[in-house]
Coordinates of C-alpha atoms in Angstrom, one line a residue:
Chain Q
M361 CA 54.6 2.8 25.0
T362 CA 51.5 2.9 23.1
G363 CA 53.0 2.4 19.6
L364 CA 54.8 -0.7 21.3
H365 CA 51.5 -2.4 22.5
F366 CA 49.9 -1.8 19.3
D367 CA 52.7 -3.3 17.5
T368 CA 52.8 -6.5 20.0
G369 CA 49.4 -7.3 18.9
R370 CA 49.8 -6.6 15.0
V371 CA 53.1 -8.7 15.2
L372 CA 51.6 -11.9 17.1
L373 CA 48.7 -11.8 14.7
L374 CA 51.2 -11.9 11.6
V375 CA 53.1 -14.9 13.5
C376 CA 50.0 -16.7 14.3
F377 CA 48.1 -16.3 11.0
G378 CA 50.7 -15.6 8.5
I379 CA 53.9 -17.6 9.6
V380 CA 52.4 -20.3 11.5
P381 CA 50.2 -21.6 8.7
L382 CA 53.2 -21.3 6.4
V383 CA 55.5 -23.3 8.7
G384 CA 52.5 -25.6 9.0
I385 CA 52.2 -26.4 5.1
A386 CA 55.9 -27.0 5.3
L387 CA 55.8 -29.2 7.8
G388 CA 52.9 -31.0 6.3
L389 CA 55.0 -31.4 3.2
L390 CA 58.1 -32.4 4.7
A391 CA 56.9 -34.3 7.9
P392 CA 53.1 -35.2 7.4
S393 CA 52.9 -36.6 10.9
L394 CA 53.3 -32.7 12.2
R395 CA 50.6 -31.2 10.0
R396 CA 47.8 -31.1 12.8
Q397 CA 50.1 -29.3 15.2
M398 CA 50.0 -26.0 13.3
P399 CA 46.3 -25.6 12.9
L400 CA 45.8 -26.5 16.8
I401 CA 48.1 -23.6 17.5
V402 CA 45.9 -21.3 15.1
A403 CA 42.7 -22.3 16.6
F404 CA 44.0 -21.8 20.3
V405 CA 45.1 -18.2 19.5
A406 CA 42.0 -17.4 17.6
G407 CA 40.0 -18.8 20.4
I408 CA 41.9 -17.4 23.5
V409 CA 42.5 -14.0 22.1
P410 CA 38.8 -12.9 22.2
I411 CA 38.1 -14.6 25.7
L412 CA 41.3 -12.8 27.5
S413 CA 40.5 -9.2 25.7
L414 CA 37.6 -9.3 27.7
Y415 CA 38.8 -9.9 31.1
I416 CA 42.2 -8.2 30.6
P417 CA 42.0 -4.5 29.5
K418 CA 45.5 -4.4 27.9
R419 CA 45.7 -2.0 24.6
F420 CA 47.3 -4.7 22.4
L421 CA 44.4 -7.3 23.5
S422 CA 41.0 -5.2 23.3
A423 CA 41.5 -1.5 22.0
A424 CA 39.0 -0.6 19.4
G425 CA 40.5 -0.9 15.8
E426 CA 44.1 -1.8 17.0
G427 CA 43.9 -4.7 19.5
M428 CA 44.0 -8.2 18.3
S429 CA 40.6 -8.9 19.2
P430 CA 39.1 -6.2 17.1
R431 CA 41.3 -7.1 14.2
L432 CA 40.4 -10.4 14.6
D433 CA 36.8 -9.6 14.4
Q434 CA 37.8 -8.1 10.8
Y435 CA 39.7 -11.0 10.1
L436 CA 36.4 -13.2 10.9
I437 CA 34.3 -11.3 8.2
I438 CA 36.8 -12.1 5.4
V439 CA 36.5 -15.5 6.7
A440 CA 33.1 -15.6 6.7
G441 CA 33.4 -13.9 3.1
F442 CA 35.1 -17.0 1.7
A443 CA 32.4 -19.4 3.0
L444 CA 30.2 -18.1 0.2
P445 CA 32.6 -19.0 -3.0
L446 CA 33.4 -22.0 -1.0
G447 CA 29.4 -23.1 -1.2
I448 CA 29.0 -21.6 -4.8
V449 CA 32.0 -24.0 -5.9
N450 CA 30.5 -27.1 -4.2
V451 CA 27.5 -26.5 -5.7
I452 CA 28.6 -26.1 -9.2
Q453 CA 30.7 -29.2 -8.7
I454 CA 28.1 -31.5 -7.5
N455 CA 25.4 -30.4 -10.2
A456 CA 27.6 -30.1 -13.1
R457 CA 29.0 -33.7 -12.4
K458 CA 25.0 -34.6 -12.5
V459 CA 24.4 -32.8 -15.6
G460 CA 27.5 -34.4 -17.1
R461 CA 26.7 -37.8 -16.3
T462 CA 22.8 -37.4 -17.0
E463 CA 22.0 -38.8 -13.5
K464 CA 18.4 -39.2 -12.1
G465 CA 17.0 -35.5 -11.6
W466 CA 19.9 -34.0 -13.9
V467 CA 17.3 -31.4 -15.3
F468 CA 16.6 -30.0 -11.9
S469 CA 20.5 -29.8 -11.6
L470 CA 20.4 -27.9 -14.7
V471 CA 17.8 -25.4 -13.7
L472 CA 19.7 -24.7 -10.5
L473 CA 22.8 -24.1 -12.3
I474 CA 21.3 -21.8 -14.9
G475 CA 19.7 -19.5 -12.0
L476 CA 23.0 -19.6 -10.0
L477 CA 24.9 -18.2 -13.1
V478 CA 22.2 -16.1 -14.5
M479 CA 21.4 -14.4 -11.3
G480 CA 25.2 -14.3 -10.2
A481 CA 26.1 -12.6 -13.5
F482 CA 23.4 -10.0 -13.1
G483 CA 25.0 -9.1 -9.5
I484 CA 28.2 -8.9 -10.8
Y485 CA 27.2 -6.7 -13.9
G486 CA 25.1 -4.4 -11.1
A487 CA 28.5 -4.1 -9.2
V488 CA 30.6 -3.5 -12.1
S489 CA 28.6 -1.3 -14.2
G490 CA 27.8 0.8 -10.9
A491 CA 24.0 0.4 -11.2
G492 CA 23.7 -1.6 -8.1
I493 CA 21.4 -4.7 -7.2
G494 CA 18.8 -2.7 -6.1
F495 CA 16.8 0.3 -7.8
L496 CA 17.9 2.7 -10.3
P497 CA 17.5 6.4 -9.5
D498 CA 14.4 6.7 -12.0
G499 CA 12.9 4.1 -9.5
S500 CA 12.9 1.2 -11.8
S501 CA 14.4 -2.2 -10.8
T502 CA 17.8 -3.4 -11.7
P503 CA 17.9 -6.8 -13.4
F504 CA 18.8 -8.1 -10.1
Q505 CA 16.1 -6.7 -8.2
W506 CA 13.5 -7.8 -11.1
M507 CA 14.7 -11.4 -10.8
T508 CA 14.4 -11.1 -6.8
D509 CA 10.9 -9.9 -7.2
W510 CA 9.4 -11.9 -9.9
L511 CA 11.3 -15.1 -9.8
F512 CA 13.0 -15.6 -6.2
R513 CA 10.3 -14.3 -4.0
P514 CA 7.7 -16.2 -5.5
L515 CA 9.5 -19.5 -5.8
Q516 CA 10.7 -19.3 -2.0
A517 CA 7.1 -18.4 -1.1
T518 CA 5.4 -21.3 -3.0
I519 CA 7.9 -23.9 -1.5
F520 CA 7.4 -22.6 2.2
S521 CA 3.6 -22.4 1.4
L522 CA 3.6 -25.9 1.1
L523 CA 4.3 -26.0 4.5
A524 CA 0.5 -25.3 5.3
F525 CA -0.5 -28.6 3.4
F526 CA 1.8 -30.7 5.1
M527 CA 1.4 -29.3 8.5
A528 CA -2.5 -29.5 8.4
S529 CA -2.1 -33.3 7.1
A530 CA 0.6 -34.2 9.7
A531 CA -1.5 -32.6 12.5
F532 CA -4.4 -34.7 11.9
R533 CA -2.3 -38.1 11.8
A534 CA 0.1 -37.6 14.3
F535 CA -1.6 -35.3 17.0
R536 CA -3.2 -38.2 19.2
A537 CA -4.0 -38.2 22.7
R538 CA -2.3 -41.7 22.9
N539 CA -1.0 -41.2 26.7
V540 CA -0.9 -38.1 29.2
E541 CA 2.1 -36.7 27.7
A542 CA 0.9 -36.4 24.2
T543 CA -2.5 -35.6 25.6
I544 CA -0.8 -32.6 27.7
L545 CA 0.9 -31.6 24.5
L546 CA -2.4 -31.6 22.5
V547 CA -4.4 -29.6 25.0
A548 CA -1.5 -27.0 25.0
A549 CA -1.2 -26.9 21.0
V550 CA -4.9 -26.6 20.8
L551 CA -5.1 -23.9 23.4
V552 CA -2.3 -21.7 21.7
M553 CA -3.5 -22.4 18.2
A554 CA -7.1 -21.1 19.1
G555 CA -5.7 -17.9 21.5
R556 CA -3.3 -16.7 18.7
V557 CA -6.1 -16.0 16.4
P558 CA -9.8 -14.7 16.6
L559 CA -11.2 -18.0 16.3
F560 CA -14.4 -17.4 17.9
D561 CA -14.8 -14.3 16.1
L562 CA -14.7 -16.3 13.0
L563 CA -17.3 -19.0 14.2
A564 CA -19.7 -16.2 15.4
Y565 CA -19.1 -14.5 11.9
P566 CA -22.1 -15.6 10.3
F567 CA -24.3 -15.1 13.8
P568 CA -24.1 -11.2 14.7
P569 CA -26.0 -11.9 18.1
L570 CA -23.2 -14.1 19.1
Q571 CA -20.5 -11.7 18.3
P572 CA -19.9 -10.0 21.4
A573 CA -19.9 -13.2 23.6
A574 CA -17.4 -14.6 20.9
A575 CA -15.1 -11.4 20.9
S576 CA -14.9 -12.2 25.1
L577 CA -14.2 -15.8 24.5
S578 CA -11.2 -14.8 22.0
Q579 CA -9.8 -12.4 24.6
M580 CA -10.0 -15.1 27.1
M581 CA -8.3 -17.5 25.0
G582 CA -5.9 -15.1 24.5
R583 CA -4.8 -14.5 27.9
V584 CA -4.8 -18.2 28.4
T585 CA -2.4 -18.4 25.6
E586 CA -0.2 -15.4 26.8
W587 CA 0.1 -17.4 30.1
I588 CA 1.3 -20.5 28.6
M589 CA 3.7 -18.5 26.5
D590 CA 5.2 -16.4 29.5
G591 CA 5.2 -19.2 31.9
P592 CA 5.8 -22.8 31.1
N593 CA 7.0 -22.0 27.6
S594 CA 9.3 -19.4 28.7
A595 CA 10.6 -21.6 31.5
A596 CA 11.2 -24.4 29.4
Q597 CA 12.9 -22.3 26.7
A598 CA 15.2 -20.6 29.2
G599 CA 16.4 -24.1 30.3
I600 CA 16.9 -25.4 26.9
I601 CA 19.0 -21.9 25.9
I602 CA 21.0 -22.3 29.2
G603 CA 21.8 -26.0 28.4
A604 CA 22.7 -25.1 24.8
A605 CA 24.8 -22.3 25.8
L606 CA 26.8 -24.5 28.3
G607 CA 27.0 -27.1 25.7
A608 CA 28.6 -24.4 23.3
A609 CA 30.8 -23.3 25.7
A610 CA 32.2 -26.6 26.7
M611 CA 32.5 -27.3 22.9
A612 CA 34.7 -24.1 22.6
I613 CA 37.0 -24.7 25.2
R614 CA 37.4 -28.6 23.9
V615 CA 38.3 -27.1 20.5
I616 CA 40.4 -24.1 21.9
L617 CA 42.7 -26.7 24.2
G618 CA 43.0 -29.0 21.0
I619 CA 40.8 -32.0 22.7
E620 CA 38.2 -31.9 19.9
R621 CA 39.9 -31.9 16.5
S622 CA 37.2 -33.4 14.0
Y623 CA 37.3 -29.9 12.4
L624 CA 40.8 -30.6 11.0
G625 CA 38.9 -33.5 8.6
L626 CA 41.9 -35.4 9.2
G627 CA 41.6 -39.3 8.4
K628 CA 42.1 -42.3 11.0
G629 CA 45.6 -42.8 9.5
D630 CA 46.4 -38.8 10.3
Chain N
M700 CA -15.7 -50.0 7.4
S701 CA -17.3 -47.6 10.3
L702 CA -17.7 -44.1 9.8
F703 CA -14.6 -43.5 12.2
D704 CA -12.4 -46.1 10.3
R705 CA -13.3 -44.1 7.2
L706 CA -12.3 -40.9 8.8
L707 CA -9.1 -42.1 10.3
G708 CA -8.1 -43.4 6.8
I709 CA -9.6 -40.0 4.9
D710 CA -7.3 -39.1 1.5
R711 CA -5.0 -36.3 2.7
R712 CA -6.3 -34.6 -0.8
W713 CA -9.5 -33.7 1.3
I714 CA -7.6 -31.9 3.9
F715 CA -5.5 -30.0 1.6
L716 CA -8.8 -29.0 -0.2
F717 CA -10.0 -27.8 3.2
V718 CA -6.6 -25.8 3.4
V719 CA -6.8 -24.3 0.2
L720 CA -10.6 -22.9 0.8
A721 CA -9.6 -21.7 4.7
V722 CA -6.7 -19.9 3.1
T723 CA -8.1 -18.4 -0.3
I724 CA -11.6 -17.5 0.9
P725 CA -10.4 -14.9 3.6
I726 CA -8.0 -13.5 1.4
L727 CA -10.3 -13.1 -1.8
A728 CA -13.4 -11.5 0.7
P729 CA -11.6 -10.1 3.7
L730 CA -13.6 -10.6 7.0
G731 CA -11.9 -7.8 8.8
L732 CA -11.8 -10.0 12.2
P733 CA -10.9 -7.9 15.2
V734 CA -6.8 -8.3 16.5
T735 CA -6.4 -8.1 20.3
T736 CA -3.1 -7.1 21.2
T737 CA -0.7 -8.9 23.5
G738 CA 1.7 -7.6 26.1
S739 CA 5.0 -8.2 24.2
T740 CA 3.7 -6.2 21.2
R741 CA 2.4 -3.7 23.3
A742 CA 5.9 -3.4 25.1
A743 CA 7.6 -2.7 21.5
F744 CA 5.2 -0.3 20.3
D745 CA 5.8 1.6 23.6
Y746 CA 9.2 1.5 23.5
I747 CA 9.3 2.6 20.0
E748 CA 6.8 5.3 21.0
S749 CA 9.0 6.9 23.6
L750 CA 11.8 7.7 21.2
A751 CA 12.4 11.2 20.8
P752 CA 12.6 13.0 17.1
G753 CA 16.2 12.9 16.1
D754 CA 17.1 9.9 17.6
I755 CA 18.6 6.8 15.6
V756 CA 17.6 3.2 15.3
W757 CA 18.8 0.2 13.3
L758 CA 16.7 -2.0 11.1
S759 CA 17.9 -5.4 10.3
F760 CA 16.3 -7.7 7.4
D761 CA 17.3 -11.1 8.6
Y762 CA 14.4 -13.0 6.8
G763 CA 14.2 -14.3 3.4
P764 CA 11.3 -14.4 1.0
S765 CA 9.9 -17.5 2.4
S766 CA 8.7 -15.7 5.5
A767 CA 7.9 -12.3 3.9
P768 CA 4.2 -12.5 4.7
E769 CA 5.0 -12.7 8.2
N770 CA 7.8 -10.4 8.2
D771 CA 7.2 -7.7 5.7
P772 CA 4.5 -6.0 7.5
M773 CA 6.6 -5.8 10.8
A774 CA 9.4 -4.3 8.9
E775 CA 7.2 -2.0 6.9
G776 CA 5.2 -0.6 10.0
F777 CA 8.3 -0.2 11.9
L778 CA 10.0 2.1 9.0
R779 CA 6.7 3.7 8.8
H780 CA 6.5 4.5 12.7
C781 CA 9.7 5.7 12.8
F782 CA 9.3 8.3 10.0
L783 CA 6.0 9.4 11.4
K784 CA 8.1 10.1 14.6
N785 CA 11.1 11.6 12.8
V786 CA 13.4 9.0 14.0
R787 CA 16.4 8.2 11.6
V788 CA 16.7 4.7 10.5
V789 CA 19.5 2.8 9.5
V790 CA 18.9 -0.4 7.5
C791 CA 21.0 -3.6 6.6
A792 CA 20.5 -7.2 5.6
L793 CA 22.4 -9.8 7.2
Y794 CA 20.4 -13.0 5.7
P795 CA 22.0 -14.4 2.9
L796 CA 18.9 -15.9 0.9
G797 CA 17.1 -12.7 -0.2
G798 CA 17.6 -10.6 2.8
L799 CA 18.8 -7.7 0.5
G800 CA 16.1 -7.9 -2.2
L801 CA 13.3 -7.4 0.7
A802 CA 15.0 -4.8 2.2
N803 CA 15.4 -2.8 -1.2
A804 CA 11.8 -3.4 -1.9
S805 CA 10.5 -2.5 1.5
V806 CA 12.6 0.3 2.0
A807 CA 11.7 1.8 -1.4
R808 CA 8.0 1.2 -0.8
V809 CA 7.9 3.1 2.6
A810 CA 10.1 6.1 1.6
A811 CA 7.8 6.4 -1.5
E812 CA 4.9 6.9 0.9
F813 CA 7.1 9.5 3.0
P814 CA 8.3 11.8 0.1
E815 CA 9.8 14.3 2.6
K816 CA 11.9 12.2 3.8
K817 CA 15.6 12.3 2.7
Y818 CA 18.1 9.3 1.9
G819 CA 21.4 9.8 4.0
T820 CA 19.7 12.1 6.2
D821 CA 16.6 10.6 7.4
Y822 CA 17.1 6.9 6.4
V823 CA 19.9 4.8 4.8
N824 CA 20.4 1.5 3.4
L825 CA 23.6 -0.2 4.0
G826 CA 22.9 -3.6 1.8
Y827 CA 23.8 -6.9 2.9
K828 CA 27.0 -8.3 4.6
D829 CA 27.9 -11.6 4.9
G830 CA 28.9 -13.2 8.3
A831 CA 26.0 -12.0 10.7
E832 CA 28.2 -12.5 13.9
A833 CA 31.3 -11.0 12.8
V834 CA 29.5 -8.3 11.4
M835 CA 27.5 -7.5 14.5
R836 CA 31.2 -7.5 16.4
R837 CA 32.5 -4.7 14.2
L838 CA 29.3 -2.6 14.5
G839 CA 30.3 -2.4 18.0
E840 CA 33.6 -1.1 17.3
N841 CA 33.2 0.9 14.1
I842 CA 30.1 1.0 11.9
E843 CA 32.5 2.1 8.7
D844 CA 34.7 -0.8 9.2
A845 CA 31.6 -3.1 8.7
F846 CA 29.5 -1.1 6.1
P847 CA 32.3 1.5 4.4
T848 CA 29.7 2.3 1.7
D849 CA 25.7 2.0 1.2
V850 CA 24.0 -0.3 -1.0
N851 CA 24.6 2.0 -3.9
G852 CA 28.3 2.0 -3.1
Q853 CA 28.2 5.4 -1.7
P854 CA 30.8 6.1 1.3
I855 CA 28.8 6.5 4.3
S856 CA 31.5 8.7 6.1
N857 CA 29.9 12.0 4.7
M858 CA 26.4 11.0 5.6
P859 CA 24.4 13.5 7.6
I860 CA 22.4 10.7 9.2
F861 CA 25.5 9.4 11.0
Q862 CA 25.9 13.0 12.7
P863 CA 24.8 13.2 16.3
K864 CA 21.3 14.5 17.1
H865 CA 20.5 18.3 16.0
Q866 CA 24.0 18.6 14.8
T867 CA 24.5 20.1 11.3
I868 CA 27.6 19.3 9.4
P869 CA 30.1 22.1 8.4
S870 CA 30.4 22.2 4.8
G871 CA 33.4 20.2 3.6
D872 CA 33.7 18.3 7.0
A873 CA 34.0 14.8 7.1
G874 CA 31.3 12.8 9.2
M875 CA 32.5 9.6 10.8
G876 CA 36.2 9.7 9.6
G877 CA 36.6 13.3 10.2
N878 CA 36.5 15.9 13.1
V879 CA 33.2 15.7 13.8
A880 CA 32.3 13.3 16.7
G881 CA 29.5 11.1 14.8
I882 CA 27.7 8.1 15.5
R883 CA 30.3 5.7 15.2
T884 CA 29.1 2.2 16.8
I885 CA 25.9 0.3 17.6
G886 CA 26.1 1.3 21.2
Q887 CA 25.1 4.7 20.3
F888 CA 21.9 3.6 18.7
K889 CA 18.7 3.8 20.7
L890 CA 17.4 0.5 19.1
V891 CA 18.0 -2.3 17.1
F892 CA 14.8 -3.7 15.8
T893 CA 15.6 -7.4 14.0
V894 CA 13.1 -8.9 11.9
A895 CA 14.4 -12.4 11.8
T896 CA 13.4 -16.0 10.6
G897 CA 16.5 -17.6 12.1
L898 CA 19.5 -17.7 14.4
I899 CA 20.5 -13.9 13.4
G900 CA 18.0 -12.5 15.5
E901 CA 19.4 -14.2 18.5
Y902 CA 22.8 -13.2 17.9
W903 CA 21.3 -9.2 17.9
I904 CA 20.4 -10.1 21.3
T905 CA 23.2 -12.3 22.6
L906 CA 25.9 -10.1 21.0
V907 CA 24.7 -6.6 20.7
N908 CA 22.5 -6.1 23.8
A909 CA 24.6 -8.2 25.6
Q910 CA 27.9 -6.7 24.6
F911 CA 27.3 -3.1 23.8
G912 CA 23.9 -2.6 25.6
T913 CA 21.7 -1.5 22.8
P914 CA 18.0 -2.3 23.2
V915 CA 16.9 -4.7 21.2
I916 CA 13.0 -5.5 19.8
I917 CA 12.5 -8.6 17.7
G918 CA 10.2 -9.6 14.7
P919 CA 10.5 -13.5 14.5
T920 CA 8.1 -15.7 12.6
A921 CA 5.2 -17.4 14.5
V922 CA 7.6 -20.8 14.9
S923 CA 10.8 -18.8 16.2
A924 CA 8.7 -16.8 18.6
P925 CA 8.3 -19.1 21.6
K926 CA 12.3 -19.1 22.3
Y927 CA 12.2 -15.2 22.6
Y928 CA 9.5 -15.0 25.5
A929 CA 12.7 -16.2 27.7
F930 CA 14.4 -13.3 26.3
I931 CA 11.8 -10.9 27.4
G932 CA 11.3 -12.3 30.8
S933 CA 15.1 -11.7 31.4
G934 CA 15.0 -8.1 30.3
Q935 CA 17.4 -8.8 26.9
L936 CA 14.3 -7.8 24.8
K937 CA 12.4 -4.9 24.8
G938 CA 9.5 -6.4 23.0
M939 CA 8.4 -8.5 20.5
L940 CA 6.2 -8.6 17.5
G941 CA 5.5 -12.7 17.3
G942 CA 4.6 -13.7 13.6
M943 CA 1.7 -12.5 11.6
K944 CA -0.5 -11.7 14.9
G945 CA 2.5 -9.4 16.2
A946 CA 2.7 -7.7 13.2
A947 CA -1.3 -7.2 12.9
E948 CA -1.1 -6.1 16.5
Y949 CA 1.6 -3.7 15.6
E950 CA -0.6 -2.4 12.8
Q951 CA -3.3 -1.6 14.9
L952 CA -1.4 0.2 17.7
I953 CA 0.0 2.3 14.8
A954 CA -3.2 2.9 13.5
R955 CA -5.0 3.9 16.9
K956 CA -2.2 6.3 17.5
Y957 CA -1.7 8.1 14.1
P958 CA -5.0 8.7 12.1
Q959 CA -3.4 9.0 9.1
M960 CA -2.1 5.4 9.1
A961 CA -5.4 4.3 10.2
K962 CA -6.9 5.6 6.8
F963 CA -3.9 4.2 5.3
Y964 CA -4.2 0.4 6.6
R965 CA -8.0 0.7 6.0
S966 CA -7.4 2.0 2.1
T967 CA -3.9 0.2 1.1
R968 CA -4.0 -2.7 -1.4
L969 CA -0.8 -3.7 -0.1
F970 CA -0.5 -7.0 1.9
T971 CA -0.5 -6.6 5.6
G972 CA -0.6 -8.3 8.8
T973 CA -3.8 -7.5 9.6
K974 CA -5.4 -8.8 6.3
G975 CA -3.3 -12.0 6.9
M976 CA -4.7 -12.7 10.0
D977 CA -8.1 -13.7 8.4
A978 CA -6.4 -16.3 6.3
Q979 CA -4.5 -17.5 9.3
T980 CA -7.4 -17.6 11.4
G981 CA -9.2 -20.0 8.9
I982 CA -6.1 -22.1 8.6
H983 CA -6.0 -22.7 12.3
A984 CA -9.6 -23.5 12.5
V985 CA -9.1 -26.1 9.9
I986 CA -6.1 -27.5 11.8
I987 CA -8.1 -27.8 15.2
L988 CA -11.1 -29.2 13.5
F989 CA -8.9 -32.3 11.9
I990 CA -6.9 -32.8 15.1
F991 CA -10.6 -32.9 16.7
L992 CA -11.8 -35.1 14.3
G993 CA -8.8 -37.3 14.4
N994 CA -8.7 -37.8 17.9
V995 CA -12.7 -38.5 18.4
A996 CA -12.0 -41.2 15.8
F997 CA -9.2 -42.5 17.7
L998 CA -10.6 -42.7 21.0
L999 CA -14.0 -44.3 19.9
G1000 CA -11.7 -46.9 18.1
R1001 CA -9.7 -47.7 21.0
R1002 CA -12.7 -48.0 23.2
R1003 CA -14.2 -50.5 20.4
Q1004 CA -11.0 -52.5 20.5
G1005 CA -11.1 -52.6 24.2
R1006 CA -14.8 -54.1 24.3
T1007 CA -13.7 -56.7 21.3

């Protein structure tokens, strides 16, 4: 009986993810008006199986490594892997077109493409040669790791560091006590900013006699900040998270039941 | 034009100059400002401290170079803490934009500080895998399905680190795939520590903690930290190191508990969370100052408009 259950899950998945898409493609070619039906069936099965596996303890549904749900998890890793090449192809297409037509900013596109190809080539070389993409046995860096450490890291850190300048400028221009709500937000923000760092210790740094009092003040501000984060912030965040989760669940049900079909990418005529 | 009008119309390059000074001066001449510890960091430290020698934990690098100054000190502090306690560490990276490079560098750096720790026995780096949610689901069923090999392409099935606590491997016997009952799923881990910059940290809580019961501690960037207070309140997180402040607090707690680490953190030339706090304090002071000046000018301007 165990073998039968195991095979049931495998056969159902084969039908759903092997035969149904093929039938869908055939129908799409022969009868375009039917081509939306097959993806809906695939989406329904892919969505409903993991849910059922949580509530129905049947071997063909949820057995580790054998059931339909664990197998779907494996498929998910493969599908996620496909997303990367899809993104790479998209980036190459858009930027190669820009370079080919010498549109505005084509030099940046060229730099992007060179970076993509060089980094990708070193990664593939590491995989093919067996050297990997981290460190060599003697502790030296592989070309991929060298580029990560000396090009990618500094460039990303530089871009992100610019935020400090824009945040300071934006805070000065936008953080105004225009009404009651804005004032509450402003006061909370200043309290949290002051409480997350030893601000009073910094202010008292040139004046040693004031430092003990400054340390006490910093600690008090720290406690105020913790109260804001643990109390009002935590309550608001919990509400947002629960609301978002309910929204995601509702959207998932709409997709599983075929009510939400925008992911099919069909035009109006379809 | 009054002084306040001129202040309101200040060229933003002056603000940029203040920001540069506030960041660079404390980096060039560290002030060594004191760092007080908060409840969420103490809870994280206490939980890690409660682990026994030989326990196995999971460290996930779920951040990129953009937030490395905040996140690197957390990940490296955690690695040092585990090595000091003889806790085994399995490392992976689930963040696509540079998570693997950071994991490689941090693991190599900390492993060099603990030459007695053996790769494959005390720690292992499983490398990067795409599709964070899918990987976590697989980890709950079989680690080897998600990561058949480590970052160097070596099969993980024979690695001693995946053996149960205090169990030696009979020679020639297979590990996870063989007869020895080894560590097979993430549910058998004592802790997941995710150093995260985006949504991946949340997945560890909502997937791995909720479905497989593994305790989770998170080290998010400061901008993400407010969200996770709700998870601490609900008991889904054991603790949190929030931003650079959390990293600095954690370093202080480690240094207090382990004298050799106090010496290390005093003498190292590496960038640490504690060093970063001086610059962060400077920039917070500048922002608060400009908010104050901007509001004074705004309120005085409004009062003047009311009179006229």
